[in-house]
Coordinates of C-alpha atoms and ligand atoms in Angstrom, one line a residue:
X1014 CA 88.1 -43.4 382.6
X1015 CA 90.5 -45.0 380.0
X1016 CA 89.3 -48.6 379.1
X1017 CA 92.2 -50.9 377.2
X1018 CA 89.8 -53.9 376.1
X1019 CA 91.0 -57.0 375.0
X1020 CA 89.1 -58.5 371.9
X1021 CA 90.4 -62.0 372.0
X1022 CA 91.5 -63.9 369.0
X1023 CA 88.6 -65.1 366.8
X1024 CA 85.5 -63.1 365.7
X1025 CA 83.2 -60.4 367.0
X1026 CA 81.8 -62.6 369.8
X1027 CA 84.7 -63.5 371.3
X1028 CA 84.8 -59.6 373.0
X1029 CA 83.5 -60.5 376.9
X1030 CA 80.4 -59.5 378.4
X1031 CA 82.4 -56.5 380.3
X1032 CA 84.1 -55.3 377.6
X1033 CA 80.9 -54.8 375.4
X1034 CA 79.4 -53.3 378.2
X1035 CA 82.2 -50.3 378.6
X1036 CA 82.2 -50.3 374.6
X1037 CA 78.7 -49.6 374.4
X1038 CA 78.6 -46.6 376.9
X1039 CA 81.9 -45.2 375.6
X1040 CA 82.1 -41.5 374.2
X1041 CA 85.1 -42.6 371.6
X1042 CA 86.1 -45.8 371.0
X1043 CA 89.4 -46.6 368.8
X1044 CA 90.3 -50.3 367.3
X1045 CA 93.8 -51.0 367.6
X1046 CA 94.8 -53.8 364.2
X1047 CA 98.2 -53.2 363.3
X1048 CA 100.3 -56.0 366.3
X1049 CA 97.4 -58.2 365.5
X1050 CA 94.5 -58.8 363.2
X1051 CA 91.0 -60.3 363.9
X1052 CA 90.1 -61.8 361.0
X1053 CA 87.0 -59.8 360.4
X1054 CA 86.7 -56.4 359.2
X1055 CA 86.1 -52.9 361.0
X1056 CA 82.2 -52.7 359.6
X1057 CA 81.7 -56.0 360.8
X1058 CA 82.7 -55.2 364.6
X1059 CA 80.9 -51.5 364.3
X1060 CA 77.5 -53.7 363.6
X1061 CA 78.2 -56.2 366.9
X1062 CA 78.8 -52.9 368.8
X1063 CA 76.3 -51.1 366.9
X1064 CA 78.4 -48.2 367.4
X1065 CA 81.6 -46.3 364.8
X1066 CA 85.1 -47.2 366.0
X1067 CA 87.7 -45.2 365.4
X1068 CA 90.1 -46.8 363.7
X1069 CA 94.5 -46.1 365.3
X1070 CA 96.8 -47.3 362.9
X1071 CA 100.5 -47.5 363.4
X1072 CA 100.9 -43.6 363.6
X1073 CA 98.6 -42.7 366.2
X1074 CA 99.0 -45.8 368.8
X1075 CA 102.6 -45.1 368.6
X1076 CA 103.1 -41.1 368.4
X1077 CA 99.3 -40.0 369.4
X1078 CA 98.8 -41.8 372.8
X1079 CA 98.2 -37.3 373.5
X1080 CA 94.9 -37.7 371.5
X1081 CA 93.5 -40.7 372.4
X1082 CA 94.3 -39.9 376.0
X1083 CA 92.6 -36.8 375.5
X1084 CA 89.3 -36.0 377.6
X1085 CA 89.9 -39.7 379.1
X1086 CA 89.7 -38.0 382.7
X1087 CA 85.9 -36.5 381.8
X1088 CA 84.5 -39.1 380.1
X1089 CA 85.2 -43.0 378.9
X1090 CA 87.3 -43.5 375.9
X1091 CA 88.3 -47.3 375.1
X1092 CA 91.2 -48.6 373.3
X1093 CA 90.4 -52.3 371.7
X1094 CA 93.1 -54.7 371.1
X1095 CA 93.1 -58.0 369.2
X1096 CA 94.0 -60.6 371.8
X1097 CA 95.2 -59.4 375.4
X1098 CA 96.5 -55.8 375.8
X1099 CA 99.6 -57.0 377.7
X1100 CA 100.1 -59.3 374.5
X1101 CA 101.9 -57.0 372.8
X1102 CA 104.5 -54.7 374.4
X1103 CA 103.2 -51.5 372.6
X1104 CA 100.3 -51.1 375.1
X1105 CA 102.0 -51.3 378.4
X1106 CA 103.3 -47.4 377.5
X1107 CA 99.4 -46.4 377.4
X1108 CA 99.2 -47.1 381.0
X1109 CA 102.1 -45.5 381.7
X1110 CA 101.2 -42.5 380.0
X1111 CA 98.0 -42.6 381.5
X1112 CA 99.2 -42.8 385.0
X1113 CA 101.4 -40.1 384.3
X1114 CA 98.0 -37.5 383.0
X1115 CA 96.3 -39.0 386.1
X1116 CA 94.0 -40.4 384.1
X1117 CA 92.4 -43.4 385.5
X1118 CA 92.2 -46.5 384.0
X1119 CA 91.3 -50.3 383.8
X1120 CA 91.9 -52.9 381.5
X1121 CA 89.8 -56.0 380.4
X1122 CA 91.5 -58.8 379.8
X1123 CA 91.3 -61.4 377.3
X1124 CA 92.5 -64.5 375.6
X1125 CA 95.9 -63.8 374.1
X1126 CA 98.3 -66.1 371.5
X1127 CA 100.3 -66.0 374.6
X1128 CA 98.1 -68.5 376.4
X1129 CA 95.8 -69.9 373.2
X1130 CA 99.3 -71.4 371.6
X1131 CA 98.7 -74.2 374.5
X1132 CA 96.2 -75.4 371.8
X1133 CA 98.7 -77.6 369.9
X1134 CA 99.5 -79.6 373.4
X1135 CA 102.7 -77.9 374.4
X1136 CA 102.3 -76.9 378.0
X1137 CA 102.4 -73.4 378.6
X1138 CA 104.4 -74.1 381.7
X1139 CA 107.5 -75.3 379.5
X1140 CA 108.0 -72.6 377.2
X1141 CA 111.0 -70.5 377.3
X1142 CA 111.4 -66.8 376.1
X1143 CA 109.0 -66.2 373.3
X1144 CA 110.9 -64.6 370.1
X1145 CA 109.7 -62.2 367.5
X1146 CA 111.2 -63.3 364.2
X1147 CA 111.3 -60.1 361.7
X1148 CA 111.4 -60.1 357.9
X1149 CA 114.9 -60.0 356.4
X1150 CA 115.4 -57.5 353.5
X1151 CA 118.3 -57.9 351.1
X1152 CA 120.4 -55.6 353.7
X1153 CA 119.2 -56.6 357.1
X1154 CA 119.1 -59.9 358.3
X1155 CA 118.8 -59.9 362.0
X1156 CA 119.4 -63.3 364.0
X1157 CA 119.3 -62.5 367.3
X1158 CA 115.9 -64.6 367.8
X1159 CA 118.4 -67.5 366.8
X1160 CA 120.3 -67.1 370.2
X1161 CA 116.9 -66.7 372.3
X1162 CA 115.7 -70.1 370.3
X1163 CA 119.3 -71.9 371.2
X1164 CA 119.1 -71.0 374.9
X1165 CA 115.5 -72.7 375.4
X1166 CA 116.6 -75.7 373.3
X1167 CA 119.5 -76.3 376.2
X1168 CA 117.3 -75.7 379.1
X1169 CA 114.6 -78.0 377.5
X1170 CA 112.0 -75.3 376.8
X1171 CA 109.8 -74.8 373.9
X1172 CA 109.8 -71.4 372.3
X1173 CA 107.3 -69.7 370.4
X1174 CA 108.2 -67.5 368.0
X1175 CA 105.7 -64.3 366.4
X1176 CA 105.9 -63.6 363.5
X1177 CA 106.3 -60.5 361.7
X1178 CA 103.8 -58.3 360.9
X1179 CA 104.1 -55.3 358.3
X1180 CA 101.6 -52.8 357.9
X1181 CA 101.6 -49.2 357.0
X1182 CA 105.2 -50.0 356.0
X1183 CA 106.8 -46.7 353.9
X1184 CA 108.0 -47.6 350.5
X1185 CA 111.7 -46.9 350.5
X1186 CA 111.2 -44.6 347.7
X1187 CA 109.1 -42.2 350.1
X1188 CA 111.3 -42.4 353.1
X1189 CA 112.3 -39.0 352.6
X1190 CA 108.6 -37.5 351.2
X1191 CA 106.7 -35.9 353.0
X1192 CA 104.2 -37.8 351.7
X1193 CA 104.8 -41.2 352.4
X1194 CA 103.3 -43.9 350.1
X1195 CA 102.9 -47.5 352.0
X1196 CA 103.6 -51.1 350.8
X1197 CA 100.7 -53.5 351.1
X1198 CA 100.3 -55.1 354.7
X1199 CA 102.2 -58.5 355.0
X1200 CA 102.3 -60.9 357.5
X1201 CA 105.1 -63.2 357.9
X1202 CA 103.6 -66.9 357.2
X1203 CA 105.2 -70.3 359.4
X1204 CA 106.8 -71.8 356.1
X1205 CA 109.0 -68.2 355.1
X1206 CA 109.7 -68.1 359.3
X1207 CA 111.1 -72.1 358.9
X1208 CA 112.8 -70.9 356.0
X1209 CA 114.7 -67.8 358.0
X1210 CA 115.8 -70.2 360.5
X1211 CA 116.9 -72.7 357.9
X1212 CA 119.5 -70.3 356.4
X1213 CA 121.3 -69.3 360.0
X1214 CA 121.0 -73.3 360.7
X1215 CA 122.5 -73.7 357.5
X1216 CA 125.5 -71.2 358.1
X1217 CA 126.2 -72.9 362.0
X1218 CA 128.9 -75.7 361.8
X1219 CA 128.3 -79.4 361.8
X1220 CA 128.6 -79.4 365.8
X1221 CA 126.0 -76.6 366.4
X1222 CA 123.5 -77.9 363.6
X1223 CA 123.5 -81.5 365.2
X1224 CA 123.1 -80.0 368.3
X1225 CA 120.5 -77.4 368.8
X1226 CA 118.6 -77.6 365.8
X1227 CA 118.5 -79.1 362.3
X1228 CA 117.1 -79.9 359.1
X1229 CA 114.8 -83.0 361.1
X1230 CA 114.4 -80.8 364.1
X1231 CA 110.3 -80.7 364.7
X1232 CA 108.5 -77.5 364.6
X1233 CA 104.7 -76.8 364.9
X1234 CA 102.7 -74.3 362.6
X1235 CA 99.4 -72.8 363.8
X1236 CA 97.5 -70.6 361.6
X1237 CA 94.4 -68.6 362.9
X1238 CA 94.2 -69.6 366.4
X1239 CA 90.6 -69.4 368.2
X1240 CA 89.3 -68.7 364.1
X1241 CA 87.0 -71.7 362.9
X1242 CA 89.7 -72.4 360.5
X1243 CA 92.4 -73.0 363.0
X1244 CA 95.1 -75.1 361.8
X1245 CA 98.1 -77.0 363.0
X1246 CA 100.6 -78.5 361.8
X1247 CA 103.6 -80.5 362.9
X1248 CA 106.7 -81.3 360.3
X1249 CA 110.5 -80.9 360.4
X1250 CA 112.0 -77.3 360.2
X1251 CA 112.8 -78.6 356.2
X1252 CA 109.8 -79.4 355.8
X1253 CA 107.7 -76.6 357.2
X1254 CA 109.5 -74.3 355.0
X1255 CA 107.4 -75.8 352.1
X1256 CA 104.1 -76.0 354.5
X1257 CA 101.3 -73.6 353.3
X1258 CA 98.4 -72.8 355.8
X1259 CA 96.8 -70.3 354.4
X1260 CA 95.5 -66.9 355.6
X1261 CA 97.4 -65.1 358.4
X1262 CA 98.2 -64.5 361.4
X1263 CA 100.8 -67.7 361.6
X1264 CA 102.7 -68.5 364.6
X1265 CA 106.0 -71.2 365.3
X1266 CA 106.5 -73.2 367.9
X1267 CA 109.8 -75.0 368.4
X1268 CA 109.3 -77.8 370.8
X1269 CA 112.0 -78.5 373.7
X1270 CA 114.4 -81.2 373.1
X1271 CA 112.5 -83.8 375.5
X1272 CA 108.6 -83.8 375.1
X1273 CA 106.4 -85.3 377.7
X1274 CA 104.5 -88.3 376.6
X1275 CA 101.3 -86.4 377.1
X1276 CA 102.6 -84.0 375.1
X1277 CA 103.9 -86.5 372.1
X1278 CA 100.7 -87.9 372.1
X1279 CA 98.5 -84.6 371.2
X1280 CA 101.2 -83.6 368.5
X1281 CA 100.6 -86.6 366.7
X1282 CA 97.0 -86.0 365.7
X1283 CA 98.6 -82.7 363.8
X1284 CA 101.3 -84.8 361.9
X1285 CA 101.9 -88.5 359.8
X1286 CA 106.4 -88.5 361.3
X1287 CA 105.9 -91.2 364.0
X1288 CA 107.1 -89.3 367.2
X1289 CA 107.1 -91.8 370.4
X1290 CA 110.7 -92.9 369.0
X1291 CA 111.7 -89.1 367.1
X1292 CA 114.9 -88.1 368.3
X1293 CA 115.6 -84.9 366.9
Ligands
LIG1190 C1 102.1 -58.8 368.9 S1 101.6 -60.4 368.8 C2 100.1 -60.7 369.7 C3 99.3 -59.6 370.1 C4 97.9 -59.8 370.7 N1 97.7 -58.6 371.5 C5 97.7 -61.1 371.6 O1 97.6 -60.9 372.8 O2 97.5 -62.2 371.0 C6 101.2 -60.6 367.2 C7 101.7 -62.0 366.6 O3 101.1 -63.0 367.4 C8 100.8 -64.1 366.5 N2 99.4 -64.3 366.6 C9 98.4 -63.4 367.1 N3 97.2 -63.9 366.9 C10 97.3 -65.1 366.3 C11 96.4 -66.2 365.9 N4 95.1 -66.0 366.1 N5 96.9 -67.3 365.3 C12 98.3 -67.4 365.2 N6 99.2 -66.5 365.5 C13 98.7 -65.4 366.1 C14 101.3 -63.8 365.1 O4 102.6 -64.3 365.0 C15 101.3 -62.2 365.2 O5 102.2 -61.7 364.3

């Protein structure tokens, strides 16, 4: 059987009963951190398990599906994933590629930044198309997540927007080696994703700015969701561009234009901007 177990979003614990069951009886086990990050390293989860993961970077989850697939139909093999594994849209092909080896499969389920983001008081009931917002590089500066953003603004929605992660990124310099040297991992952080959205704000004319978002438009960072040091914080787009909250992973929410009173009234505990009369 292939198992495709969620690890949540915190620490070691926060695996469920089930899943440490299956990863316990497992033949091979591989740990899946390159779409998220648990906060903890791999020699800290092996001695919860009390067992050796092995440990699929970016190469093998994406071109090597073949070997961790591999004796799946014989015996168990697991494939752990920080948060839920339908959190990320890498994972949905290991099914599919498992269905298509007939090998059978189940997944575990677990708490995913796609439901824990409900933690700053937004309900998850309101929010629009969620947005991945990549780094921009002196050639490519993609804005397509701008559009996505607009869209919920005008039907009211919040959106949340993931940030980029970068790990086992090539250097440019060994795109054409063979052997490829990497940059170090980085992870995209709430104040350099306000600041992205700052410059296309910036470049829209007076009519668009004032309409869908600008400078005093509110935004909510949340850093380490589920972690003990959780934070959140709410402050204007301006603003959050200058808001440090530490350690990754970092998410953005952009709130819909109209926020229920329930809602105004658990964002203010994460913010000093008055917001019963904010209009922005
Ligand atoms: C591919 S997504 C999430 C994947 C994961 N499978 C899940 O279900 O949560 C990765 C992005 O989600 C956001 N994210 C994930 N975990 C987070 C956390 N604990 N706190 C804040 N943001 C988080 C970050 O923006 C990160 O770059």
């Amino acid at each position: 059987m292939f198992y495709l177990i969620g690890l949540g979003l915190g620490d070691p614990t926060d695996i469920t009963v089930k899943g440490l069951e299956i990863v316990k009886r497992c033949a091979r086990v591989y740990l899946e951190m390159y779409t998220s990050i648990l906060g903890c390293p791999q020699e800290e989860l092996e001695a919860f398990y009390g067992r050796p993961l092995l440990l699929a970077d970016r190469d093998l989850v994406e071109q090597g599906a073949d070997e961790i697939l591999a004796g799946a139909g014989e015996e168990d093999v697991a494939l752990l994933v920080v948060g839920d594994p339908f959190g990320a849209t890498t994972h949905t092909d290991f099914i599919l590629r498992a269905k298509e080896k007939k090998v059978p499969y189940k997944v575990i389920h677990n708490a995913s930044i796609m439901n824990a983001i409900g933690c700053c008081g937004l309900q998850l009931y309101k929010f629009g198309e969620t947005v991945s917002i990549p780094y921009w590089d002196e050639t490519w500066k993609p804005d397509s997540f701008y559009d996505k953003i607009r869209l919920n603004r005008l039907n009211n929605m919040h959106t949340l927007c993931l940030l980029d992660i970068k790990v086992k990124e090539p250097t440019p310099e060994s795109l054409t080696r063979r052997r490829k040297e990497y940059q170090p991992p980085r992870f995209m952080t709430v104040a350099e994703a306000a600041q992205q959205i700052m410059t296309i704000v910036d470049k829209k004319d007076a009519l668009e700015r004032n309409t869908i978002l600008n400078e005093m438009s509110l935004c909510v960072g949340l850093a380490r969701v589920g972690h003990d040091s959780q934070r959140i914080v709410v402050n204007t787009l301006r603003k959050m561009t200058q808001t440090d909250l530490g350690a990754p992973l970092h998410s953005l929410v952009i709130p819909a234009k109209e926020i229920h009173p329930l809602e105004t009234e658990f964002l203010q505990q994460y913010t000093t901007i008055k917001l019963e009369d904010y209009n922005h």
